[in-house]
mmCIF file of C-alpha atoms and ligand atoms in Angstrom:
data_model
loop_
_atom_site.group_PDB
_atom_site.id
_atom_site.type_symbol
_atom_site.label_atom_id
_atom_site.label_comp_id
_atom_site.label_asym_id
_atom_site.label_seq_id
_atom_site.Cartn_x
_atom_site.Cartn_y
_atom_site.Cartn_z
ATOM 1 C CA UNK A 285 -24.215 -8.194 0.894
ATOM 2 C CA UNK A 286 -21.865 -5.234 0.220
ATOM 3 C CA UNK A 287 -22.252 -3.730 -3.819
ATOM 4 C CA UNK A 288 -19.550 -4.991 -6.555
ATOM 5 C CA UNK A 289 -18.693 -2.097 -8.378
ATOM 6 C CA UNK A 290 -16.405 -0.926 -11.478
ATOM 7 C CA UNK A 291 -16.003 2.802 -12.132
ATOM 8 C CA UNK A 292 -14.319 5.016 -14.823
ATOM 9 C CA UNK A 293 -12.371 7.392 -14.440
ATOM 10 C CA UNK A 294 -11.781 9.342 -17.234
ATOM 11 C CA UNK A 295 -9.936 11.932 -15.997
ATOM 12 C CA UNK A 296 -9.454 15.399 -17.975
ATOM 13 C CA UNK A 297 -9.935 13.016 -21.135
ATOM 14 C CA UNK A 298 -12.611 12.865 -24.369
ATOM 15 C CA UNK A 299 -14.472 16.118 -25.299
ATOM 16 C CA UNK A 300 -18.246 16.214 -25.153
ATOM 17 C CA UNK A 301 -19.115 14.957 -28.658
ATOM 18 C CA UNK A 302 -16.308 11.430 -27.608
ATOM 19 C CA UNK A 303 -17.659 11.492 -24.726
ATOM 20 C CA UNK A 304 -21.127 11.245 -25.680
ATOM 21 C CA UNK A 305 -20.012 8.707 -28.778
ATOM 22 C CA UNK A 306 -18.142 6.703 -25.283
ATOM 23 C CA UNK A 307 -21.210 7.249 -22.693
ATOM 24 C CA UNK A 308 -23.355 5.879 -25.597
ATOM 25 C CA UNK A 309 -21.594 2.826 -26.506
ATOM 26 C CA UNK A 310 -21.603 1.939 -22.872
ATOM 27 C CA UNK A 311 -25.326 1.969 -22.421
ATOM 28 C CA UNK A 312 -26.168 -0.303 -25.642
ATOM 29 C CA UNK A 313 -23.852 -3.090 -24.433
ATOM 30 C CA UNK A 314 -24.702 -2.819 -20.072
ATOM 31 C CA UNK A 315 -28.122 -3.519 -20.224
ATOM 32 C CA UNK A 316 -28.303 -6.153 -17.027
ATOM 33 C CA UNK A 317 -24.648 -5.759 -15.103
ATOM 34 C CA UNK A 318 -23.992 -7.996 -12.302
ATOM 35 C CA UNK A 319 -22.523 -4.980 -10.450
ATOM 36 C CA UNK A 320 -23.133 -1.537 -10.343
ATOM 37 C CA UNK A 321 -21.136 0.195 -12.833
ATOM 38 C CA UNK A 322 -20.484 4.047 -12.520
ATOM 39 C CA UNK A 323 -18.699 6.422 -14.990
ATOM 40 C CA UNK A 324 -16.478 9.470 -13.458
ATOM 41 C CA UNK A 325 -16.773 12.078 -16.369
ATOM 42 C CA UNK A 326 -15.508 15.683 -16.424
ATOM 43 C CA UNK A 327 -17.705 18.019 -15.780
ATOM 44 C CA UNK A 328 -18.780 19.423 -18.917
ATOM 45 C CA UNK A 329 -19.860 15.714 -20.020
ATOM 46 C CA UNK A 330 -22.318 15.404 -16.835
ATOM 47 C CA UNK A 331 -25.558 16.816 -17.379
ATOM 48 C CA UNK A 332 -25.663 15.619 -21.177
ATOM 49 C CA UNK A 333 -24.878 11.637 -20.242
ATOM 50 C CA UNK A 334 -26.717 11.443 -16.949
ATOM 51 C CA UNK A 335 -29.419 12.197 -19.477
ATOM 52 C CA UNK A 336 -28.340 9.932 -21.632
ATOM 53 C CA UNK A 337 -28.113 7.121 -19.028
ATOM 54 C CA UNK A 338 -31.210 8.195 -17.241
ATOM 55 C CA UNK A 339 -33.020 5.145 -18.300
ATOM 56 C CA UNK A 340 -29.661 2.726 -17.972
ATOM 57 C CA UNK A 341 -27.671 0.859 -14.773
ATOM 58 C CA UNK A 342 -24.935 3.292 -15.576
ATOM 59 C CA UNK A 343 -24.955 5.762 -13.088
ATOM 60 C CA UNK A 344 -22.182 8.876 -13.746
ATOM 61 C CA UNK A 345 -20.197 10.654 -11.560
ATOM 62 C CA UNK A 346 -18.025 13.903 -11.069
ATOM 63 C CA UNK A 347 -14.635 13.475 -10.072
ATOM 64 C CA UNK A 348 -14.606 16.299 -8.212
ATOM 65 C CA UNK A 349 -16.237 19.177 -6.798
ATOM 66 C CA UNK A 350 -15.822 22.171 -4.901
ATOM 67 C CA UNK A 351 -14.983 22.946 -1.407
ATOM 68 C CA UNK A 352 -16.913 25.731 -0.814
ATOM 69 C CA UNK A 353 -20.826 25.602 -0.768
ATOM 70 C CA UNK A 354 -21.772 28.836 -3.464
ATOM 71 C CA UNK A 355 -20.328 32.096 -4.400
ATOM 72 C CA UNK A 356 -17.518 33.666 -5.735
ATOM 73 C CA UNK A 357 -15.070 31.032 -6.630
ATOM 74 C CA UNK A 358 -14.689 31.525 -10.274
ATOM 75 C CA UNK A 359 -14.202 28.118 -12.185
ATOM 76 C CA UNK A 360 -15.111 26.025 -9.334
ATOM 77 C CA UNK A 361 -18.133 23.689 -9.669
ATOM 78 C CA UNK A 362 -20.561 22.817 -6.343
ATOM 79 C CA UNK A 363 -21.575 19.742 -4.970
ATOM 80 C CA UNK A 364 -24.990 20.950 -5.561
ATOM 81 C CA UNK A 365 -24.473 21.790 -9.287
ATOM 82 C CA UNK A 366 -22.898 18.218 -9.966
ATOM 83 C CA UNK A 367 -26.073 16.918 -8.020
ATOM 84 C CA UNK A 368 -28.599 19.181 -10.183
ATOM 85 C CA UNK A 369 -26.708 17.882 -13.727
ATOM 86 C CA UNK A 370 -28.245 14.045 -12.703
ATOM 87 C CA UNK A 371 -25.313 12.984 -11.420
ATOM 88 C CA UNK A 372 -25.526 10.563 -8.190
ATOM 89 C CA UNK A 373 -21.987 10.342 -7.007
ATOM 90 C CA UNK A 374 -18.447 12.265 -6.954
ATOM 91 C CA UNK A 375 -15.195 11.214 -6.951
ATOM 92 C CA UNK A 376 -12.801 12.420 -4.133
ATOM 93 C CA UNK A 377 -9.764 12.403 -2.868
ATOM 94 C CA UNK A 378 -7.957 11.188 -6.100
ATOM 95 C CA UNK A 379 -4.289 11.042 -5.276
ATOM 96 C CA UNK A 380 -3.871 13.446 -8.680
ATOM 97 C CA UNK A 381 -5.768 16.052 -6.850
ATOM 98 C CA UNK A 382 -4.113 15.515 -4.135
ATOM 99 C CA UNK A 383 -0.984 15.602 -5.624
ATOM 100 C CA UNK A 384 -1.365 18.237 -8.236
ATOM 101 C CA UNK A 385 -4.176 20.411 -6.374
ATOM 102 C CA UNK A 386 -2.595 20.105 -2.686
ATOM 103 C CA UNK A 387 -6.167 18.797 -1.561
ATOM 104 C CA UNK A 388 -5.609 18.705 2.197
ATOM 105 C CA UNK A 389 -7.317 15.917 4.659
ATOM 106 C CA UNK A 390 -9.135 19.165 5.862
ATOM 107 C CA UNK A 391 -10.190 20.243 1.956
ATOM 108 C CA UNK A 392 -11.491 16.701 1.849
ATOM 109 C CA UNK A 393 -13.250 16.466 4.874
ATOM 110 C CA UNK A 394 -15.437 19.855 3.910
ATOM 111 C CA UNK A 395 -15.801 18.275 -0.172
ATOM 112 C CA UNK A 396 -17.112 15.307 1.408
ATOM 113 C CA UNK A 397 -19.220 17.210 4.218
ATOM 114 C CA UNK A 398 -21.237 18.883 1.210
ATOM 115 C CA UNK A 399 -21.585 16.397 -1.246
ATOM 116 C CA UNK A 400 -23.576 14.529 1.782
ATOM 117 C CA UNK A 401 -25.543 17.395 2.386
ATOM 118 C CA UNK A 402 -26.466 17.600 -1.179
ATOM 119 C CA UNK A 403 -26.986 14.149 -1.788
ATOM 120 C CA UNK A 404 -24.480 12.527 -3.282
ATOM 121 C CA UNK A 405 -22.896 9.159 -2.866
ATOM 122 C CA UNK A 406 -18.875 9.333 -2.751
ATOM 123 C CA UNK A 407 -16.027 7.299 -3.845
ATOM 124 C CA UNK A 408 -13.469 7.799 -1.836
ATOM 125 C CA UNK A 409 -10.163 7.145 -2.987
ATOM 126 C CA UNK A 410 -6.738 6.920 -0.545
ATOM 127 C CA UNK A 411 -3.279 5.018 -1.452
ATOM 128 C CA UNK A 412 0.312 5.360 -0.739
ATOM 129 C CA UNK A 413 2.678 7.013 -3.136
ATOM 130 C CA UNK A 414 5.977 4.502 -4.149
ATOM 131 C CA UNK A 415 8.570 5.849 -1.171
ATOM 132 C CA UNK A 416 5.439 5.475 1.151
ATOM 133 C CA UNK A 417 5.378 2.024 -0.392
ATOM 134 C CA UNK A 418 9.067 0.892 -0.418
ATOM 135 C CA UNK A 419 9.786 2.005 3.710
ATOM 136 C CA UNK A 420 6.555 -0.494 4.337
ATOM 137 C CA UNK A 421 4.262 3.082 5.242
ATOM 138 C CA UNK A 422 1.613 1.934 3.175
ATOM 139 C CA UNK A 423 -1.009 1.239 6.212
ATOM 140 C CA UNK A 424 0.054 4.024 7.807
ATOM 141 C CA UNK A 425 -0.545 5.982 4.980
ATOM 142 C CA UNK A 426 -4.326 5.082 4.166
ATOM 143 C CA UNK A 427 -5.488 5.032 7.997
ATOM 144 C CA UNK A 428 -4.347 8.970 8.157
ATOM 145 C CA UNK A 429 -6.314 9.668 4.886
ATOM 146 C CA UNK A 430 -9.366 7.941 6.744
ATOM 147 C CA UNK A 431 -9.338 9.516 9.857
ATOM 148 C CA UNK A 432 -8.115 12.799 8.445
ATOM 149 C CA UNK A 433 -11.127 13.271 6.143
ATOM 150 C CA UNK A 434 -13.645 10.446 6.109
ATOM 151 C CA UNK A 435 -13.913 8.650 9.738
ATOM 152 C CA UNK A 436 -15.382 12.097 11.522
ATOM 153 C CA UNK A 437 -18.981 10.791 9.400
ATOM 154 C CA UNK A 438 -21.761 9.359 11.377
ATOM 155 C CA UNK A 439 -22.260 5.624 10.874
ATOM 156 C CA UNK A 440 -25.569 6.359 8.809
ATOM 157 C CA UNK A 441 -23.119 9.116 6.474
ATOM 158 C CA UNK A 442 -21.006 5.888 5.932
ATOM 159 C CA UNK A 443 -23.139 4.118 4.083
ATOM 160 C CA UNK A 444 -23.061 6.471 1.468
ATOM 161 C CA UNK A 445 -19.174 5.810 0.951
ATOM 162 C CA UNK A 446 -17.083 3.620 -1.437
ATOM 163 C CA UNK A 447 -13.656 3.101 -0.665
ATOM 164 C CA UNK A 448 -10.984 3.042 -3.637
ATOM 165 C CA UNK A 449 -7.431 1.738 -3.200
ATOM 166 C CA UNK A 450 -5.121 2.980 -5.350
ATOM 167 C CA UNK A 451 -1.301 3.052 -4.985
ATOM 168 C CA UNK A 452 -0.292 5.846 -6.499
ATOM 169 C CA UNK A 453 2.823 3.919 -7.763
ATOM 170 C CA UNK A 454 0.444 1.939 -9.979
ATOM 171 C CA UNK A 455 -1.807 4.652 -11.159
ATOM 172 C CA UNK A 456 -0.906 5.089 -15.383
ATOM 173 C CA UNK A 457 2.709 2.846 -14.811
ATOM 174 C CA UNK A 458 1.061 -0.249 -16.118
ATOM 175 C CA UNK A 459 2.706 -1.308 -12.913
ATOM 176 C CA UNK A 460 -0.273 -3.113 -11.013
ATOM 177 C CA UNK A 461 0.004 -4.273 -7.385
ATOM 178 C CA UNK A 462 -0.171 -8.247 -7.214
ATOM 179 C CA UNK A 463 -3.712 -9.504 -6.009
ATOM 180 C CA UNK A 464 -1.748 -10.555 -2.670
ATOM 181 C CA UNK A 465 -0.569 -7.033 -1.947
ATOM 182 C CA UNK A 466 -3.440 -5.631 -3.158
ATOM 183 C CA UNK A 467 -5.817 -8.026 -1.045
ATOM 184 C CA UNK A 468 -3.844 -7.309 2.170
ATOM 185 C CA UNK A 469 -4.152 -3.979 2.148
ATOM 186 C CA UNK A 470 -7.819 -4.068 1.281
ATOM 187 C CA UNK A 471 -8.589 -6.248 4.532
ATOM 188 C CA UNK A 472 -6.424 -3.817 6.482
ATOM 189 C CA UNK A 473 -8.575 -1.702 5.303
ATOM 190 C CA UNK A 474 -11.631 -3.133 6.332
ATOM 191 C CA UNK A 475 -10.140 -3.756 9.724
ATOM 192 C CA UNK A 476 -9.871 0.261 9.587
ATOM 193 C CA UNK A 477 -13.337 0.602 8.927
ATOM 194 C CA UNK A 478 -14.650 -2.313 11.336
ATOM 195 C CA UNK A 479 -12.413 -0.846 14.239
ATOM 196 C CA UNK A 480 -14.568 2.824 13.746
ATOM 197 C CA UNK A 481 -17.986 1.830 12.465
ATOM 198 C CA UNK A 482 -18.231 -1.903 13.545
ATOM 199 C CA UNK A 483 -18.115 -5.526 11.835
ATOM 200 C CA UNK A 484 -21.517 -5.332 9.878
ATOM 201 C CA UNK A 485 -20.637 -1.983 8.207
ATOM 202 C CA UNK A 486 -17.093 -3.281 7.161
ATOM 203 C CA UNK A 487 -18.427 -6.071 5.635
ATOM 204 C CA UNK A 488 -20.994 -3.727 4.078
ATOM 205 C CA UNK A 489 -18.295 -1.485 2.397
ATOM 206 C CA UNK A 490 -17.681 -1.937 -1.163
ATOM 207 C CA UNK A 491 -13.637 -1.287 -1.482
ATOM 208 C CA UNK A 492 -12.387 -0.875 -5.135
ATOM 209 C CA UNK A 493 -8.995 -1.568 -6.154
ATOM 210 C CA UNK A 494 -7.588 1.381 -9.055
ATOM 211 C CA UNK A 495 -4.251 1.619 -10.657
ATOM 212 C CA UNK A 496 -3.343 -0.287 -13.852
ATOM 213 C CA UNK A 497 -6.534 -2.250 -13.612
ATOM 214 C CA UNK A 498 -7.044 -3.519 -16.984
ATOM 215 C CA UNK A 499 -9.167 -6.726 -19.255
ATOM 216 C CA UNK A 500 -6.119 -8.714 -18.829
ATOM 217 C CA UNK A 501 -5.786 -8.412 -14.795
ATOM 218 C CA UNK A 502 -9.184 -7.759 -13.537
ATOM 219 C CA UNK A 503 -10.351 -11.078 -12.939
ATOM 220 C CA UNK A 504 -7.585 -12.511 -10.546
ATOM 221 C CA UNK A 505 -7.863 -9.235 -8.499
ATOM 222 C CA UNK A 506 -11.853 -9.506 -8.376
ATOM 223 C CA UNK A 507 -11.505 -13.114 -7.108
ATOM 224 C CA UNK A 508 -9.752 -11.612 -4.120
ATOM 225 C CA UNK A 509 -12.346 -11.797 -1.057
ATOM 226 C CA UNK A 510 -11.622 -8.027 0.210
ATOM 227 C CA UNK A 511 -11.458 -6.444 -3.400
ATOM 228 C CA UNK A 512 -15.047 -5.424 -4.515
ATOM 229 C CA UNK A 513 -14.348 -4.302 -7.776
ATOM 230 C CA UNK A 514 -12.102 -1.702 -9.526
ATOM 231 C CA UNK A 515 -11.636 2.326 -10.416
ATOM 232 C CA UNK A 516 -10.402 1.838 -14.028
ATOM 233 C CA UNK A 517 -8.244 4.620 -15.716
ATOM 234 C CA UNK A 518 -6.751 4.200 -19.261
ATOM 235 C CA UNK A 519 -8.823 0.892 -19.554
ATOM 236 C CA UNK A 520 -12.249 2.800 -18.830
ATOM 237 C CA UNK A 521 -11.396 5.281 -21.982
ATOM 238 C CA UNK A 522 -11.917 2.053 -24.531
ATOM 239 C CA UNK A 523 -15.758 0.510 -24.581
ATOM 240 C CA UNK A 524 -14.376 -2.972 -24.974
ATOM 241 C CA UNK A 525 -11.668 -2.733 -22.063
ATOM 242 C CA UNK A 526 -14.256 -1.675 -20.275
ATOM 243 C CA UNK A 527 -17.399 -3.750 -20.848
ATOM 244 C CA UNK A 528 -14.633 -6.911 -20.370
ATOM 245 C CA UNK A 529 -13.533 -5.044 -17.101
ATOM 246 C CA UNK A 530 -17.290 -5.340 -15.674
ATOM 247 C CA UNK A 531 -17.721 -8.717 -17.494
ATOM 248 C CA UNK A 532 -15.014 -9.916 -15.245
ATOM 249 C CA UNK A 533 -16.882 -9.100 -12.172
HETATM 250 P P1 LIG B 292 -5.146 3.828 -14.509
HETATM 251 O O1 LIG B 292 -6.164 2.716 -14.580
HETATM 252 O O2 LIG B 292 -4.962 4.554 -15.780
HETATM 253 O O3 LIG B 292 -3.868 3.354 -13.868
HETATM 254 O O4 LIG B 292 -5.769 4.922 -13.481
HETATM 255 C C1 LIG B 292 -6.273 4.508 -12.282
HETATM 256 C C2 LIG B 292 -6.954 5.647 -11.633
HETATM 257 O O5 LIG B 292 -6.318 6.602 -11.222
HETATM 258 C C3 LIG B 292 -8.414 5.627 -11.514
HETATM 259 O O6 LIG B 292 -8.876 6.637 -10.696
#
Protein backbone atom coordinates (compact mmCIF):
# COMPACT_ATOMS: atom_id res chain seq x y z
CA UNK A 1 0.00 0.00 0.00
CA UNK A 2 1.70 3.16 -1.35
CA UNK A 3 1.61 6.41 1.51
CA UNK A 4 -1.29 9.20 1.09
CA UNK A 5 0.34 12.28 1.62
CA UNK A 6 -0.43 16.23 1.80
CA UNK A 7 2.50 18.65 1.97
CA UNK A 8 2.97 22.47 2.39
CA UNK A 9 4.67 24.41 0.68
CA UNK A 10 5.17 27.57 2.01
CA UNK A 11 7.41 28.97 -0.15
CA UNK A 12 9.59 32.22 0.79
CA UNK A 13 6.42 32.99 3.09
CA UNK A 14 5.81 33.63 7.19
CA UNK A 15 8.85 34.75 9.30
CA UNK A 16 10.04 32.58 12.15
CA UNK A 17 7.85 33.89 14.99
CA UNK A 18 4.35 33.10 12.07
CA UNK A 19 5.87 30.40 11.33
CA UNK A 20 6.26 28.99 14.62
CA UNK A 21 2.54 30.54 15.63
CA UNK A 22 1.57 28.26 11.95
CA UNK A 23 3.88 25.03 12.73
CA UNK A 24 2.17 25.17 16.19
CA UNK A 25 -1.36 25.35 15.32
CA UNK A 26 -0.76 22.44 13.04
CA UNK A 27 0.47 20.06 15.66
CA UNK A 28 -2.52 20.73 18.28
CA UNK A 29 -5.17 19.89 15.66
CA UNK A 30 -3.04 16.57 13.60
CA UNK A 31 -2.77 14.43 16.35
CA UNK A 32 -3.83 10.91 14.44
CA UNK A 33 -3.78 11.82 10.39
CA UNK A 34 -4.88 9.23 8.08
CA UNK A 35 -1.92 10.20 5.84
CA UNK A 36 1.33 11.40 6.32
CA UNK A 37 1.36 15.03 6.36
CA UNK A 38 4.70 16.99 5.74
CA UNK A 39 5.37 20.79 5.94
CA UNK A 40 8.02 22.42 3.32
CA UNK A 41 9.30 25.46 5.42
CA UNK A 42 12.11 27.90 4.55
CA UNK A 43 15.03 27.33 5.91
CA UNK A 44 15.38 29.52 8.74
CA UNK A 45 11.99 27.93 10.19
CA UNK A 46 13.61 24.24 10.11
CA UNK A 47 15.55 23.46 13.01
CA UNK A 48 13.09 25.43 15.44
CA UNK A 49 9.71 23.36 14.16
CA UNK A 50 11.29 19.99 13.53
CA UNK A 51 11.75 20.56 17.23
CA UNK A 52 8.64 21.57 17.69
CA UNK A 53 7.08 18.60 15.83
CA UNK A 54 9.56 16.15 17.15
CA UNK A 55 6.97 14.43 19.16
CA UNK A 56 4.03 14.95 16.28
CA UNK A 57 3.03 13.01 12.69
CA UNK A 58 4.12 16.23 11.11
CA UNK A 59 7.24 15.68 9.62
CA UNK A 60 8.97 19.14 7.93
CA UNK A 61 10.82 19.59 5.06
CA UNK A 62 13.26 22.00 3.13
CA UNK A 63 12.32 23.02 -0.15
CA UNK A 64 15.51 23.09 -1.28
CA UNK A 65 19.04 22.56 -0.83
CA UNK A 66 22.28 22.90 -2.27
CA UNK A 67 24.05 21.35 -5.09
CA UNK A 68 27.27 21.17 -3.90
CA UNK A 69 28.27 18.88 -0.88
CA UNK A 70 30.37 21.71 1.62
CA UNK A 71 32.49 24.69 1.14
CA UNK A 72 32.59 27.91 -0.18
CA UNK A 73 29.24 28.66 -1.59
CA UNK A 74 28.20 31.59 0.41
CA UNK A 75 24.33 31.57 1.15
CA UNK A 76 23.81 28.13 0.03
CA UNK A 77 22.47 25.57 2.55
CA UNK A 78 23.63 21.53 2.34
CA UNK A 79 21.71 18.58 2.21
CA UNK A 80 23.51 17.64 5.27
CA UNK A 81 22.70 20.87 7.21
CA UNK A 82 18.85 20.54 6.33
CA UNK A 83 19.32 16.82 7.56
CA UNK A 84 21.20 17.95 10.94
CA UNK A 85 18.19 20.82 11.65
CA UNK A 86 15.62 17.46 12.12
CA UNK A 87 14.35 17.73 9.01
CA UNK A 88 13.49 14.27 7.11
CA UNK A 89 12.76 15.34 3.60
CA UNK A 90 13.49 18.18 0.85
CA UNK A 91 11.66 19.51 -1.72
CA UNK A 92 13.12 19.49 -5.32
CA UNK A 93 12.74 20.32 -8.48
CA UNK A 94 9.94 22.97 -7.89
CA UNK A 95 9.10 24.40 -11.28
CA UNK A 96 9.82 28.08 -9.42
CA UNK A 97 13.34 26.99 -9.03
CA UNK A 98 13.43 25.81 -12.03
CA UNK A 99 12.08 28.62 -13.54
CA UNK A 100 13.52 31.43 -11.55
CA UNK A 101 16.93 29.60 -10.47
CA UNK A 102 17.61 27.83 -14.02
CA UNK A 103 17.88 24.44 -11.97
CA UNK A 104 19.06 22.15 -14.75
CA UNK A 105 18.01 18.20 -15.02
CA UNK A 106 21.83 17.88 -14.28
CA UNK A 107 21.60 20.47 -10.99
CA UNK A 108 18.80 18.15 -9.99
CA UNK A 109 20.22 14.99 -10.51
CA UNK A 110 23.46 16.01 -8.13
CA UNK A 111 20.62 17.85 -5.33
CA UNK A 112 18.97 14.65 -5.36
CA UNK A 113 22.30 12.44 -5.43
CA UNK A 114 23.20 14.15 -1.94
CA UNK A 115 20.17 14.47 -0.18
CA UNK A 116 20.22 10.41 -0.56
CA UNK A 117 23.53 10.24 0.65
CA UNK A 118 22.62 12.25 3.61
CA UNK A 119 19.48 10.76 4.32
CA UNK A 120 16.79 12.42 3.26
CA UNK A 121 13.53 11.44 1.69
CA UNK A 122 12.61 13.70 -1.51
CA UNK A 123 9.61 15.09 -3.09
CA UNK A 124 10.10 15.38 -6.33
CA UNK A 125 8.16 17.72 -8.21
CA UNK A 126 7.93 17.86 -12.41
CA UNK A 127 4.95 19.52 -14.58
CA UNK A 128 4.52 21.21 -17.82
CA UNK A 129 4.41 24.95 -18.13
CA UNK A 130 0.90 26.31 -20.13
CA UNK A 131 2.49 26.36 -23.99
CA UNK A 132 3.91 22.85 -23.00
CA UNK A 133 0.29 22.25 -22.06
CA UNK A 134 -1.74 23.80 -24.95
CA UNK A 135 0.60 21.90 -28.07
CA UNK A 136 -0.47 18.50 -25.99
CA UNK A 137 3.67 18.27 -24.69
CA UNK A 138 2.61 17.66 -21.36
CA UNK A 139 3.88 13.79 -21.23
CA UNK A 140 6.64 14.60 -22.99
CA UNK A 141 7.47 17.12 -20.72
CA UNK A 142 7.42 15.13 -17.28
CA UNK A 143 9.15 11.84 -18.77
CA UNK A 144 12.37 14.22 -19.67
CA UNK A 145 12.30 15.68 -16.08
CA UNK A 146 12.32 11.89 -14.90
CA UNK A 147 14.88 10.52 -16.83
CA UNK A 148 16.91 13.71 -16.83
CA UNK A 149 17.29 13.81 -13.03
CA UNK A 150 15.49 11.10 -11.11
CA UNK A 151 15.35 7.63 -13.20
CA UNK A 152 19.47 7.21 -13.10
CA UNK A 153 18.52 6.03 -8.99
CA UNK A 154 18.78 2.45 -8.09
CA UNK A 155 15.43 0.76 -7.47
CA UNK A 156 16.22 0.66 -3.58
CA UNK A 157 17.09 4.92 -3.97
CA UNK A 158 13.44 4.96 -5.35
CA UNK A 159 11.78 4.20 -2.57
CA UNK A 160 12.84 7.13 -0.94
CA UNK A 161 10.98 9.35 -3.67
CA UNK A 162 7.56 11.13 -3.85
CA UNK A 163 6.44 12.28 -7.02
CA UNK A 164 4.52 15.77 -7.25
CA UNK A 165 2.55 16.85 -10.32
CA UNK A 166 2.19 20.20 -10.75
CA UNK A 167 1.33 22.12 -13.96
CA UNK A 168 2.94 25.03 -13.74
CA UNK A 169 -0.11 26.74 -15.42
CA UNK A 170 -2.03 25.99 -12.22
CA UNK A 171 0.55 26.81 -9.67
CA UNK A 172 -0.91 30.40 -7.72
CA UNK A 173 -3.69 30.98 -10.95
CA UNK A 174 -6.45 29.50 -8.91
CA UNK A 175 -6.64 27.74 -12.22
CA UNK A 176 -6.68 23.92 -11.13
CA UNK A 177 -6.41 21.06 -13.64
CA UNK A 178 -9.81 18.98 -13.69
CA UNK A 179 -9.48 15.58 -11.71
CA UNK A 180 -9.69 13.91 -15.35
CA UNK A 181 -6.63 15.73 -16.65
CA UNK A 182 -5.05 15.61 -13.62
CA UNK A 183 -5.71 11.71 -13.14
CA UNK A 184 -4.41 10.95 -16.67
CA UNK A 185 -1.39 12.36 -16.35
CA UNK A 186 -0.78 10.85 -12.95
CA UNK A 187 -1.26 7.18 -14.42
CA UNK A 188 1.02 8.20 -17.28
CA UNK A 189 3.04 8.79 -14.82
CA UNK A 190 3.02 5.71 -13.11
CA UNK A 191 3.34 3.94 -16.41
CA UNK A 192 6.76 6.06 -16.44
CA UNK A 193 7.77 4.73 -13.32
CA UNK A 194 6.48 0.98 -13.86
CA UNK A 195 8.25 0.94 -17.39
CA UNK A 196 11.90 1.79 -15.32
CA UNK A 197 11.49 0.29 -11.88
CA UNK A 198 8.67 -2.34 -12.44
CA UNK A 199 4.79 -2.80 -11.54
CA UNK A 200 5.17 -3.28 -7.66
CA UNK A 201 7.25 -0.08 -7.23
CA UNK A 202 4.72 2.01 -9.37
CA UNK A 203 2.05 1.00 -7.43
CA UNK A 204 4.25 1.72 -4.41
CA UNK A 205 4.84 5.44 -5.41
CA UNK A 206 2.93 8.00 -3.68
CA UNK A 207 2.25 10.79 -6.62
CA UNK A 208 0.89 14.17 -5.30
CA UNK A 209 -1.05 16.45 -7.33
CA UNK A 210 0.06 20.60 -6.55
CA UNK A 211 -1.26 23.67 -8.14
CA UNK A 212 -4.40 25.47 -6.90
CA UNK A 213 -5.16 22.60 -4.60
CA UNK A 214 -7.41 24.02 -2.12
CA UNK A 215 -10.51 22.88 0.89
CA UNK A 216 -12.95 23.36 -1.80
CA UNK A 217 -11.25 20.93 -4.58
CA UNK A 218 -9.26 18.48 -2.70
CA UNK A 219 -11.64 15.86 -2.23
CA UNK A 220 -12.77 15.10 -5.92
CA UNK A 221 -9.02 15.09 -6.91
CA UNK A 222 -8.10 12.64 -3.88
CA UNK A 223 -10.91 10.28 -5.02
CA UNK A 224 -8.94 9.92 -8.22
CA UNK A 225 -7.22 6.29 -8.12
CA UNK A 226 -3.62 7.60 -9.39
CA UNK A 227 -3.63 10.90 -7.23
CA UNK A 228 -2.15 10.13 -3.71
CA UNK A 229 -2.59 13.27 -2.19
CA UNK A 230 -1.58 16.94 -2.80
CA UNK A 231 1.51 19.70 -2.52
CA UNK A 232 -0.63 22.63 -1.23
CA UNK A 233 0.59 26.30 -1.80
CA UNK A 234 -1.54 29.36 -0.76
CA UNK A 235 -3.99 26.85 0.97
CA UNK A 236 -1.08 25.33 3.23
CA UNK A 237 -0.32 29.12 4.59
CA UNK A 238 -3.99 29.06 6.52
CA UNK A 239 -4.30 26.22 9.52
CA UNK A 240 -7.91 25.62 8.61
CA UNK A 241 -7.35 25.27 4.68
CA UNK A 242 -5.02 23.09 5.60
CA UNK A 243 -6.19 20.75 8.37
CA UNK A 244 -9.57 20.49 5.85
CA UNK A 245 -7.00 19.75 2.98
CA UNK A 246 -5.67 16.53 5.02
CA UNK A 247 -9.22 15.95 6.42
CA UNK A 248 -10.18 15.37 2.87
CA UNK A 249 -7.78 12.61 2.43
P1 LIG B 1 -0.52 26.84 -4.99
O1 LIG B 1 -1.24 25.79 -4.17
O2 LIG B 1 -0.41 28.15 -4.32
O3 LIG B 1 -1.05 26.89 -6.40
O4 LIG B 1 1.01 26.30 -5.12
C1 LIG B 1 1.24 25.00 -5.49
C2 LIG B 1 2.68 24.71 -5.34
O5 LIG B 1 3.50 25.24 -6.07
C3 LIG B 1 3.11 23.81 -4.27
O6 LIG B 1 4.44 23.46 -4.40
Amino acid sequence: MRTRMVAGNWKMNKNLQEGVALATELKEAVKDPKCAVVIGTPFIHLATIAELLKNSPIKVAAENCADHEKGAYTGEVSAEMVKSTGAEYVILGHSERRQYYAESYDMLAEKVRLALANGLKIIFCIGEVKEEREAGKQNEVVKAQLEGSVFGLTAEEWKNITLAYEPVWAIGTGLTATPAQAEEIHAYIRSLVAEKYGKEAAEDTTILYGGSCNEKNAAELFACPDIDGGLIGGAALVAEKFLAIIAAR
